[in-house]
Short mmCIF file of C-alpha atoms in Angstrom, two decimals:
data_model
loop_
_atom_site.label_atom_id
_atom_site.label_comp_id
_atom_site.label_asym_id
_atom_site.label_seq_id
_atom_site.Cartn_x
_atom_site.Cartn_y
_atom_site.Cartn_z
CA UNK U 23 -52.80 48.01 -31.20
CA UNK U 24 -50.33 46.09 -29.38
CA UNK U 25 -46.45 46.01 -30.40
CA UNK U 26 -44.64 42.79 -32.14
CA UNK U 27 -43.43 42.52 -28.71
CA UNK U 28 -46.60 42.06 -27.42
CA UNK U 29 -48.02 40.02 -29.56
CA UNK U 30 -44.86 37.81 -29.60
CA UNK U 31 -45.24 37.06 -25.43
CA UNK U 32 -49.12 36.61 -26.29
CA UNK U 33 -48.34 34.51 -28.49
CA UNK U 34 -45.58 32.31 -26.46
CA UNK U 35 -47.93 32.79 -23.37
CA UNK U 36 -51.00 31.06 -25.29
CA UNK U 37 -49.82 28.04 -26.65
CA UNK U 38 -48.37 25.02 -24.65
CA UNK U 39 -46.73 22.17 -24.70
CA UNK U 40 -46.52 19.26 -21.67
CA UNK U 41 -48.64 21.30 -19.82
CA UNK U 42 -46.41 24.23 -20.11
CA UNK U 43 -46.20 27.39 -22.34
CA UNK U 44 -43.40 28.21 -24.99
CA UNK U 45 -43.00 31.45 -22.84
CA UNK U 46 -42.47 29.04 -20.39
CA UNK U 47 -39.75 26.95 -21.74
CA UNK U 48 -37.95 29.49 -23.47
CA UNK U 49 -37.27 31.27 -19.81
CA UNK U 50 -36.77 27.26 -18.51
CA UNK U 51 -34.39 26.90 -21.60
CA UNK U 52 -32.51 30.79 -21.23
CA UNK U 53 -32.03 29.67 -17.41
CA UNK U 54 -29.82 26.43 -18.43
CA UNK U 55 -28.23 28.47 -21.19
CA UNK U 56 -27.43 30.96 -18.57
CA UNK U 57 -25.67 28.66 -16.04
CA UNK U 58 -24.19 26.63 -18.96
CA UNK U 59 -22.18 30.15 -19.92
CA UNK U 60 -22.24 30.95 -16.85
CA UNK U 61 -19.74 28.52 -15.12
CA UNK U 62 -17.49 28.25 -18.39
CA UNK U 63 -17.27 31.48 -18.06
CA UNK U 64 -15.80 31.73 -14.63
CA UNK U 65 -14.02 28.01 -15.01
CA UNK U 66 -11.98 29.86 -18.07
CA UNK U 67 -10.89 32.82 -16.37
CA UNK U 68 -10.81 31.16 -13.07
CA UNK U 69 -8.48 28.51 -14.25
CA UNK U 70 -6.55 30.82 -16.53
CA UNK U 71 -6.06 33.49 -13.54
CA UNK U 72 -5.17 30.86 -11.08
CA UNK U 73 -2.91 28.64 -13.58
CA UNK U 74 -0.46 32.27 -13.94
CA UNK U 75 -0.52 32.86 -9.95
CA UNK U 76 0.40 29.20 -9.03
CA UNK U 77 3.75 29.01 -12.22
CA UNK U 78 5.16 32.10 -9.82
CA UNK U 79 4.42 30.84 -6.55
CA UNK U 80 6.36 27.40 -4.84
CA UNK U 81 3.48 26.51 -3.06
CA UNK U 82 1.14 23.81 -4.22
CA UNK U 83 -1.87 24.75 -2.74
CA UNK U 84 -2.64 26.86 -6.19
CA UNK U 85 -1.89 23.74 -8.24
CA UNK U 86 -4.15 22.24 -6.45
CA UNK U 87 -7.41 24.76 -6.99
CA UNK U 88 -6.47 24.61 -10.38
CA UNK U 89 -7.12 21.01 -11.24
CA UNK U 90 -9.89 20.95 -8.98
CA UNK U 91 -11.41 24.23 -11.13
CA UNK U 92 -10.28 22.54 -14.38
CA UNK U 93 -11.57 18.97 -12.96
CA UNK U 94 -15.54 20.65 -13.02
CA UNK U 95 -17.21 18.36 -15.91
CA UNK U 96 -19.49 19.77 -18.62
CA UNK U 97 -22.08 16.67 -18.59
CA UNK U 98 -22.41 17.31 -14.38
CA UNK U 99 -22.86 20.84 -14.99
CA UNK U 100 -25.56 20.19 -18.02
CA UNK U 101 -27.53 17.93 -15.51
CA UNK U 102 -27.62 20.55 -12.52
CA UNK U 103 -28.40 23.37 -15.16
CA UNK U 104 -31.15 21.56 -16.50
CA UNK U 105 -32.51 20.31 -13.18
CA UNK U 106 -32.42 23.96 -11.70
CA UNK U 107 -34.05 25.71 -14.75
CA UNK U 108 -36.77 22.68 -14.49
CA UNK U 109 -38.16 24.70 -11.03
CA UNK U 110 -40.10 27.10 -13.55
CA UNK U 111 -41.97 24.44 -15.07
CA UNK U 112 -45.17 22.24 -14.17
CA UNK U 113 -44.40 18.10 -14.39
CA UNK U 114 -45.44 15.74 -13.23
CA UNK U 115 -44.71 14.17 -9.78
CA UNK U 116 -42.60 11.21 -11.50
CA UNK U 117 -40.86 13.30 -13.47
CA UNK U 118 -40.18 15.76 -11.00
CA UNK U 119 -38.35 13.22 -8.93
CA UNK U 120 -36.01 12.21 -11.66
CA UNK U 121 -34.87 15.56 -12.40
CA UNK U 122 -34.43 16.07 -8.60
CA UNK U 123 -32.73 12.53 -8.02
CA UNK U 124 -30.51 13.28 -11.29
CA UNK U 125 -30.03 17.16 -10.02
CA UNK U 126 -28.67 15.26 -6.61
CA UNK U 127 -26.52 13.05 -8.43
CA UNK U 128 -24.59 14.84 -10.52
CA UNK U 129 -23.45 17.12 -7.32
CA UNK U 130 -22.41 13.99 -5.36
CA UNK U 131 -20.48 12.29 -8.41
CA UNK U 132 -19.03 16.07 -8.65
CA UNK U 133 -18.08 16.71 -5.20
CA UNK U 134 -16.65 12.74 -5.32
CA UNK U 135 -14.32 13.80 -7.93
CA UNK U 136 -13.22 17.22 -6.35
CA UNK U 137 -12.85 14.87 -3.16
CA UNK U 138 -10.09 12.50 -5.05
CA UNK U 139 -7.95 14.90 -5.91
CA UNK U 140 -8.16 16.75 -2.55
CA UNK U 141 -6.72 12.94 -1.33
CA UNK U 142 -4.14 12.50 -3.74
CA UNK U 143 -3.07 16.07 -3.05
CA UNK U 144 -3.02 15.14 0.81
CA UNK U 145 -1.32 11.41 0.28
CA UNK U 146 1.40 13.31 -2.46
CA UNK U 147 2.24 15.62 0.50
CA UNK U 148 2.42 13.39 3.37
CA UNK U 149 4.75 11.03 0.91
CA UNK U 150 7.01 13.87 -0.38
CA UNK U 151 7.26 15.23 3.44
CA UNK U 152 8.05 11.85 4.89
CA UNK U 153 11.35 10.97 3.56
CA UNK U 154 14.05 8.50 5.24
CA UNK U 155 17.51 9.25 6.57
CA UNK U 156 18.92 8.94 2.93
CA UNK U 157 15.97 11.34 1.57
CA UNK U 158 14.58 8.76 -0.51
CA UNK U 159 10.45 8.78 -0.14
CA UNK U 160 9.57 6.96 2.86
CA UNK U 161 8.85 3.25 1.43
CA UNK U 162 6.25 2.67 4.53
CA UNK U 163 3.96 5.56 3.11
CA UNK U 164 4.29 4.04 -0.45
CA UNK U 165 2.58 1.08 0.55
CA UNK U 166 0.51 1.74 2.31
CA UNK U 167 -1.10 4.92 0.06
CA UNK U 168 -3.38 2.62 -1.83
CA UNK U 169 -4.89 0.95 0.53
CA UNK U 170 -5.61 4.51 2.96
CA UNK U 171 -6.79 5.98 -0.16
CA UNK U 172 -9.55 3.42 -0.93
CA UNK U 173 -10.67 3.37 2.76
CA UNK U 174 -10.95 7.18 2.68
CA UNK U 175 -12.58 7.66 -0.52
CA UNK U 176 -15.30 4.75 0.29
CA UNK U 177 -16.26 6.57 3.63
CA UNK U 178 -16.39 9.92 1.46
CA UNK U 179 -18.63 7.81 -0.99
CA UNK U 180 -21.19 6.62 1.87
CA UNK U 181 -21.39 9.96 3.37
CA UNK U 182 -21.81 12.01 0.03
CA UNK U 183 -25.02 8.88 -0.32
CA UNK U 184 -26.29 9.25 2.57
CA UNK U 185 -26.52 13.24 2.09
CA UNK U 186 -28.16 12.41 -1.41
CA UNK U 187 -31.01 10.53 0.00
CA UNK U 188 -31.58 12.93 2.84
CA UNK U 189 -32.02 15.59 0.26
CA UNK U 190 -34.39 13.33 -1.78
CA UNK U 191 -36.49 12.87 1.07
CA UNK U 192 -35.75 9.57 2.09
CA UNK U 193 -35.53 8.70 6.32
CA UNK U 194 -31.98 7.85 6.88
CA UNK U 195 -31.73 6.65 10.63
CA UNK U 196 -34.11 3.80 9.49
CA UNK U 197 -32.44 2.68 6.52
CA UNK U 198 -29.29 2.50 8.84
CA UNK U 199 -31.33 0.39 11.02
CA UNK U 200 -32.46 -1.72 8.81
CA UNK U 201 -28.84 -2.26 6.81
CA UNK U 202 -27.21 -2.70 10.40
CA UNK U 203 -29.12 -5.77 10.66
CA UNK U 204 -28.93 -6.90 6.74
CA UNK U 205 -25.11 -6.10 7.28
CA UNK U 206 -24.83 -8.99 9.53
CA UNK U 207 -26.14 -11.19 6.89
CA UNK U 208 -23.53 -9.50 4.46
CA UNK U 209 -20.84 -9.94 7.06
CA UNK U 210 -21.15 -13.62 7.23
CA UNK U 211 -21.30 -14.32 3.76
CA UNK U 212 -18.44 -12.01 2.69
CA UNK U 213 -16.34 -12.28 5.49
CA UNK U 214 -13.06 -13.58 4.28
CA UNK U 215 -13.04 -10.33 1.82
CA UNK U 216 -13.73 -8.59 4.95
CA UNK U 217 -10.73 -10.24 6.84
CA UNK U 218 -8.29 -9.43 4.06
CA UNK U 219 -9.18 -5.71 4.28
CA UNK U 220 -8.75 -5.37 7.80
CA UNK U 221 -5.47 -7.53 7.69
CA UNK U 222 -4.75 -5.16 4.85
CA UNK U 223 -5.58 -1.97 7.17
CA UNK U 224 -3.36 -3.71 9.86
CA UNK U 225 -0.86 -4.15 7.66
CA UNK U 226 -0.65 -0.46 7.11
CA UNK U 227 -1.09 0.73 10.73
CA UNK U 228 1.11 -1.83 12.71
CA UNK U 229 3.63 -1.85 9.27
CA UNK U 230 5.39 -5.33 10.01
CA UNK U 231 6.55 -5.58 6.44
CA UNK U 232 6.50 -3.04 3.12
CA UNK U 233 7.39 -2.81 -0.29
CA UNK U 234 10.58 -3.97 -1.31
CA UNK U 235 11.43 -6.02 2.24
CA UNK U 236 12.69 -9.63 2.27
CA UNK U 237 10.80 -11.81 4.13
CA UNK U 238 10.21 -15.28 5.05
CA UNK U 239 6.51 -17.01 5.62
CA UNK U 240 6.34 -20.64 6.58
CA UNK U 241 9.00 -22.05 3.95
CA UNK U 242 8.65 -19.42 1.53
CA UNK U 243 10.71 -16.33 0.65
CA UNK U 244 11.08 -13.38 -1.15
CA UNK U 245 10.63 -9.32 -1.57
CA UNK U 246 7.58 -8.14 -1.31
CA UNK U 247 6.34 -6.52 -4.65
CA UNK U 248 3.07 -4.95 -3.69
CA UNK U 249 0.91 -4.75 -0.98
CA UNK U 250 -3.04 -4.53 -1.71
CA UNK U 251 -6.67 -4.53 -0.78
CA UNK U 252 -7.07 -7.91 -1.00
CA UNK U 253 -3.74 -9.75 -1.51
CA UNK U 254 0.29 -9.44 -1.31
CA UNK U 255 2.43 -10.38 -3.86
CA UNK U 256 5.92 -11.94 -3.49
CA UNK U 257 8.71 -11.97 -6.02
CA UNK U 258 10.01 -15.41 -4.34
CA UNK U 259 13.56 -16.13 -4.33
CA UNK U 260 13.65 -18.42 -7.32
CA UNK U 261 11.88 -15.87 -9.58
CA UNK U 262 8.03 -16.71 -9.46
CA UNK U 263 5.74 -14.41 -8.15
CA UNK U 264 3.92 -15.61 -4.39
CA UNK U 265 0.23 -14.46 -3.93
CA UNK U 266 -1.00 -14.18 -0.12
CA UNK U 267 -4.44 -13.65 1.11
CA UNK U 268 -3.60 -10.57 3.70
CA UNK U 269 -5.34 -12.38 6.24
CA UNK U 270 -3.40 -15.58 5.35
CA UNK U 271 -0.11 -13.45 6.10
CA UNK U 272 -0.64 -11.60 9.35
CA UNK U 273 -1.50 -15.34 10.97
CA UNK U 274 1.32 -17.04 9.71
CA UNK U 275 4.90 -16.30 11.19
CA UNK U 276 6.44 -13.83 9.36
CA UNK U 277 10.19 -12.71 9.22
CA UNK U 278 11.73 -9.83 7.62
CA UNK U 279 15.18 -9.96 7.02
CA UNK U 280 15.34 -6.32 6.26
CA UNK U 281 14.99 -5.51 9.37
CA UNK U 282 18.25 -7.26 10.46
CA UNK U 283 21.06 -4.96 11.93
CA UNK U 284 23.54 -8.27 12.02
CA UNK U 285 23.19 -11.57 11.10
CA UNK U 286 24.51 -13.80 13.82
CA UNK U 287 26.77 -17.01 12.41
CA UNK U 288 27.47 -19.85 14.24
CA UNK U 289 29.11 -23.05 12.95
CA UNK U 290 30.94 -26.05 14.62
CA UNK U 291 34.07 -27.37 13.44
CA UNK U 292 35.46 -30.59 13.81
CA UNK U 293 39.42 -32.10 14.31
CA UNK U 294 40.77 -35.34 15.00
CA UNK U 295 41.57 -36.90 18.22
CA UNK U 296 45.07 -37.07 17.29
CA UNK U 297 45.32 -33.59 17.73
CA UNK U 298 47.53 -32.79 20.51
CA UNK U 299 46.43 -30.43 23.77
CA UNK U 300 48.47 -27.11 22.69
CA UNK U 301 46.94 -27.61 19.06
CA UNK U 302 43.98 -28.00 20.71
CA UNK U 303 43.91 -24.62 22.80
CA UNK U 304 45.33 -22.80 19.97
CA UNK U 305 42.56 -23.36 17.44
CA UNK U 306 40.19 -20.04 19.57
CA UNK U 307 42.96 -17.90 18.63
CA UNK U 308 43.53 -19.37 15.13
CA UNK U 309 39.49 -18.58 14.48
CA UNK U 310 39.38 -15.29 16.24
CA UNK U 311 42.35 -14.11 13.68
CA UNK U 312 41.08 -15.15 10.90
CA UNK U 313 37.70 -13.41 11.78
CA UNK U 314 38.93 -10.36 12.70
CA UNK U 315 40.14 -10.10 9.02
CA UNK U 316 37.06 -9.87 7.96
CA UNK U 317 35.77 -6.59 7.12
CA UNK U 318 31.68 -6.00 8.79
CA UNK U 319 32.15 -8.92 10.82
CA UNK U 320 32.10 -8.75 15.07
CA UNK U 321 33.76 -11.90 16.19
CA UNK U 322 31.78 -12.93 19.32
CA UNK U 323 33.63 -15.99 20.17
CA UNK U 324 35.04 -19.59 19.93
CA UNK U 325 34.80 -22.61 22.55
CA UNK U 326 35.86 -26.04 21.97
CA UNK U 327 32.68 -27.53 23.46
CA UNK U 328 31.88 -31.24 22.77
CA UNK U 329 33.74 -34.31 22.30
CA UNK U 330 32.21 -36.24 19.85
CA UNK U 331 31.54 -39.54 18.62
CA UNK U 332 35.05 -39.53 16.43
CA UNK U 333 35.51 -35.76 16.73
CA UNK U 334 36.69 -32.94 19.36
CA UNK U 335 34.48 -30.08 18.58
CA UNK U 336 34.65 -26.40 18.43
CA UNK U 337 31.62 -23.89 17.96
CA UNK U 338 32.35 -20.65 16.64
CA UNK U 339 30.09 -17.60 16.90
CA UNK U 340 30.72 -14.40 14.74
CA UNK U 341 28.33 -11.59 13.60
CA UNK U 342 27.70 -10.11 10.20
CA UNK U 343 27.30 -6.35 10.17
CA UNK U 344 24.36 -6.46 7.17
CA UNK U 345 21.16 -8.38 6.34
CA UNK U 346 22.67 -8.37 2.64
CA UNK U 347 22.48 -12.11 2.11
CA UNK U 348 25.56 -12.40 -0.60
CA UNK U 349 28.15 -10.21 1.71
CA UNK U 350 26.86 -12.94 4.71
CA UNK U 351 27.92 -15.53 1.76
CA UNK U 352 31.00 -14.16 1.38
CA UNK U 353 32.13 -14.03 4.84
CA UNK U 354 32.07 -17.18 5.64
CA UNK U 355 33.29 -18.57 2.46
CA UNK U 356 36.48 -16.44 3.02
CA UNK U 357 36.56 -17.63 6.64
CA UNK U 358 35.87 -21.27 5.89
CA UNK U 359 38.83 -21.43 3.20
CA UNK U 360 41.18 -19.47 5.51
CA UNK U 361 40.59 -22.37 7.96
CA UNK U 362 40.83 -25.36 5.71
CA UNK U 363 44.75 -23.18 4.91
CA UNK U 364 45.61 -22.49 8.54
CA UNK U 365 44.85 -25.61 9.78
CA UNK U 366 46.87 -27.38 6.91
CA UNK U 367 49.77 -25.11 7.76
CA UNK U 368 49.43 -26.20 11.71
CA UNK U 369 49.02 -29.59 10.73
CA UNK U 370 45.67 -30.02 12.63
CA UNK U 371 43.02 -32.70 10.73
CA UNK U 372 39.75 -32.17 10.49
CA UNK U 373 37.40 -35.39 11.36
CA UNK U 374 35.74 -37.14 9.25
CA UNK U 375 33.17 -40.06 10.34
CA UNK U 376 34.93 -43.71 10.45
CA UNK U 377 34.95 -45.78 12.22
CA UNK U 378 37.71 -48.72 14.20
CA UNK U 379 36.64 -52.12 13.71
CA UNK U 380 38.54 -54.48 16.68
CA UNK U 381 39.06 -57.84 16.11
CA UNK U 382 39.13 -59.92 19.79
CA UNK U 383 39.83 -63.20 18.40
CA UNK U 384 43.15 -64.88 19.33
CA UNK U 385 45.16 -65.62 16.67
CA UNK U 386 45.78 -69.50 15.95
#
């Protein structure tokens, strides 16, 4: 007489459903139970064990295994269960392929998402380590993390693809054939996109300009807000916000004031013919004093250099130690003033136009 145990297997192993027996999908269904408990199991205690070793430790290599143990998702993990416990079971050859494409899926999308936070981990540590004279975070880096970070994840994306459809059978090398020569097609038809992500690439490696510079393109100016994929946006000097295409940018003429060490200043000044010889050599030496008052300014020089249509003309050349627009401002207000009051006190005129009218006619 055979036991309830018996009986119970007999029974399970006789009847069947979709050409498969109960016995059959209760082991199928016990598998993806299995592997369900299985991997919360370990992510729990994993994450719990590592979370306690990385608050005691500096490093943030532990932080890191952490979020990528917590980072595993439950509705990835369902799909792999269920496609691995669907090896015991008889299907179809359609359905078959869908649990194996959907199997393959769910550990690319998974290994995509450990893959992101791997490269924000990286791009965090090369900002934090990269760190200007003044230890703020190196601006350069700031920029120019978004754009590295999309270029890196989409070649992660294409390989993780590729992989997939190797796995699911299908011939790679003459897919990449083929989309070598459809890419052409692509190329042309989306090729300004393409420009302004290579300018945008440039723009990152050569690094003529980033966040928070002031710059000049054609007639406009501004700092630069943000730097993208695409497009880079200006706050202009009068307030509104300037939108470049990046390819736009890099073939216009661009400068960047930040850059400046010293703004040179040169400016000519005018006085009236009237003015006598020794006035005359004495206004250098008048300029060069009142320059060298002037606190971050280098005076260069001063040359009277022209005589003019109703003036005698000096040039004077002086450098500003700053790119700070206001303090270049400043300067030569103070300087310009500080003439107008010298030359008062000296007595020499400035020139204005005018102009002699002479009248040739003898008088009657």
């Amino acid at each position: 007489m055979p036991t309830p145990v018996q009986s119970a297997y007999d029974f399970l192993a006789s009847h069947r459903l979709f050409n498969n027996s109960y016995a059959e999908w209760l082991t199928a269904f016990a598998t993806m139970v299995a592997i369900m408990a299985a991997v919360w199991l370990v992510k729990r205690l994993a994450a719990h064990r590592l979370r306690k070793i990385a608050s005691t430790t500096a490093t943030k290599w532990d932080d890191l295994l952490v979020e990528l143990v917590e980072d595993v998702r439950f509705w990835l993990t369902l799909v792999v269960a269920l496609g691995i416990a669907s090896y015991g079971l008889s299907f179809g050859p359609v359905t078959m392929k869908v649990l194996q494409i959907a199997t393959v899926t769910a550990l690319g999308l998974q290994l995509l998402l450990s893959s992101r936070l791997v490269v924000d981990f990286g791009l965090a540590r090369l900002i934090e380590r990269s760190r200007t004279e003044h230890g703020e975070p190196d601006p350069t880096l700031r920029t120019s993390m978004v754009v590295l970070r999309f270029v890196i994840m989409l070649v992660l994306g294409v390989i993780v693809l590729l992989l997939a459809l190797e796995n699911l059978g299908v011939q790679v090398g003459p897919m990449l054939t083929g989309l070598g020569i459809g890419g052409i097609a692509v190329a042309l038809a989306v090729q300004r996109v393409l420009g302004d992500l290579l300018a945008s690439i440039s723009i990152l490696l050569d690094k003529p300009f980033v966040v928070g510079d002031a710059i000049q393109v054609g007639t406009q100016s501004g700092t630069v807000e943000t730097i993208g994929i695409k497009t880079t946006r200006i706050r202009a000097t009068s307030g509104e916000q300037l939108i470049f295409g990046n390819s736009d940018l890099l073939a216009a003429r661009i400068q960047n004031f930040k850059r400046m060490e010293e703004r040179r200043v040169a400016f000519t000044v005018g006085v009236v013919y009237e003015c006598p010889p020794e006035k005359l050599r004495h206004i250098p030496q008048i300029v060069q004093e009142i320059v060298e008052k002037q606190e971050q300014v280098r005076f260069d020089r001063c040359h009277i250099f022209r005589l003019g249509a109703y003036s005698v003309d000096a040039e004077i050349v002086f450098f500003v130690r700053s790119s700070d627009y206001r303090l270049f401002m400043d300067v030569q207000q103070n300087i310009l003033l500080a003439l107008i009051e010298r030359f008062a006190a000296e007595k020499i005129e400035f020139a204005y136009p005018t102009q002699v009218q002479v009248d040739k006619r003898q008088p009657v």
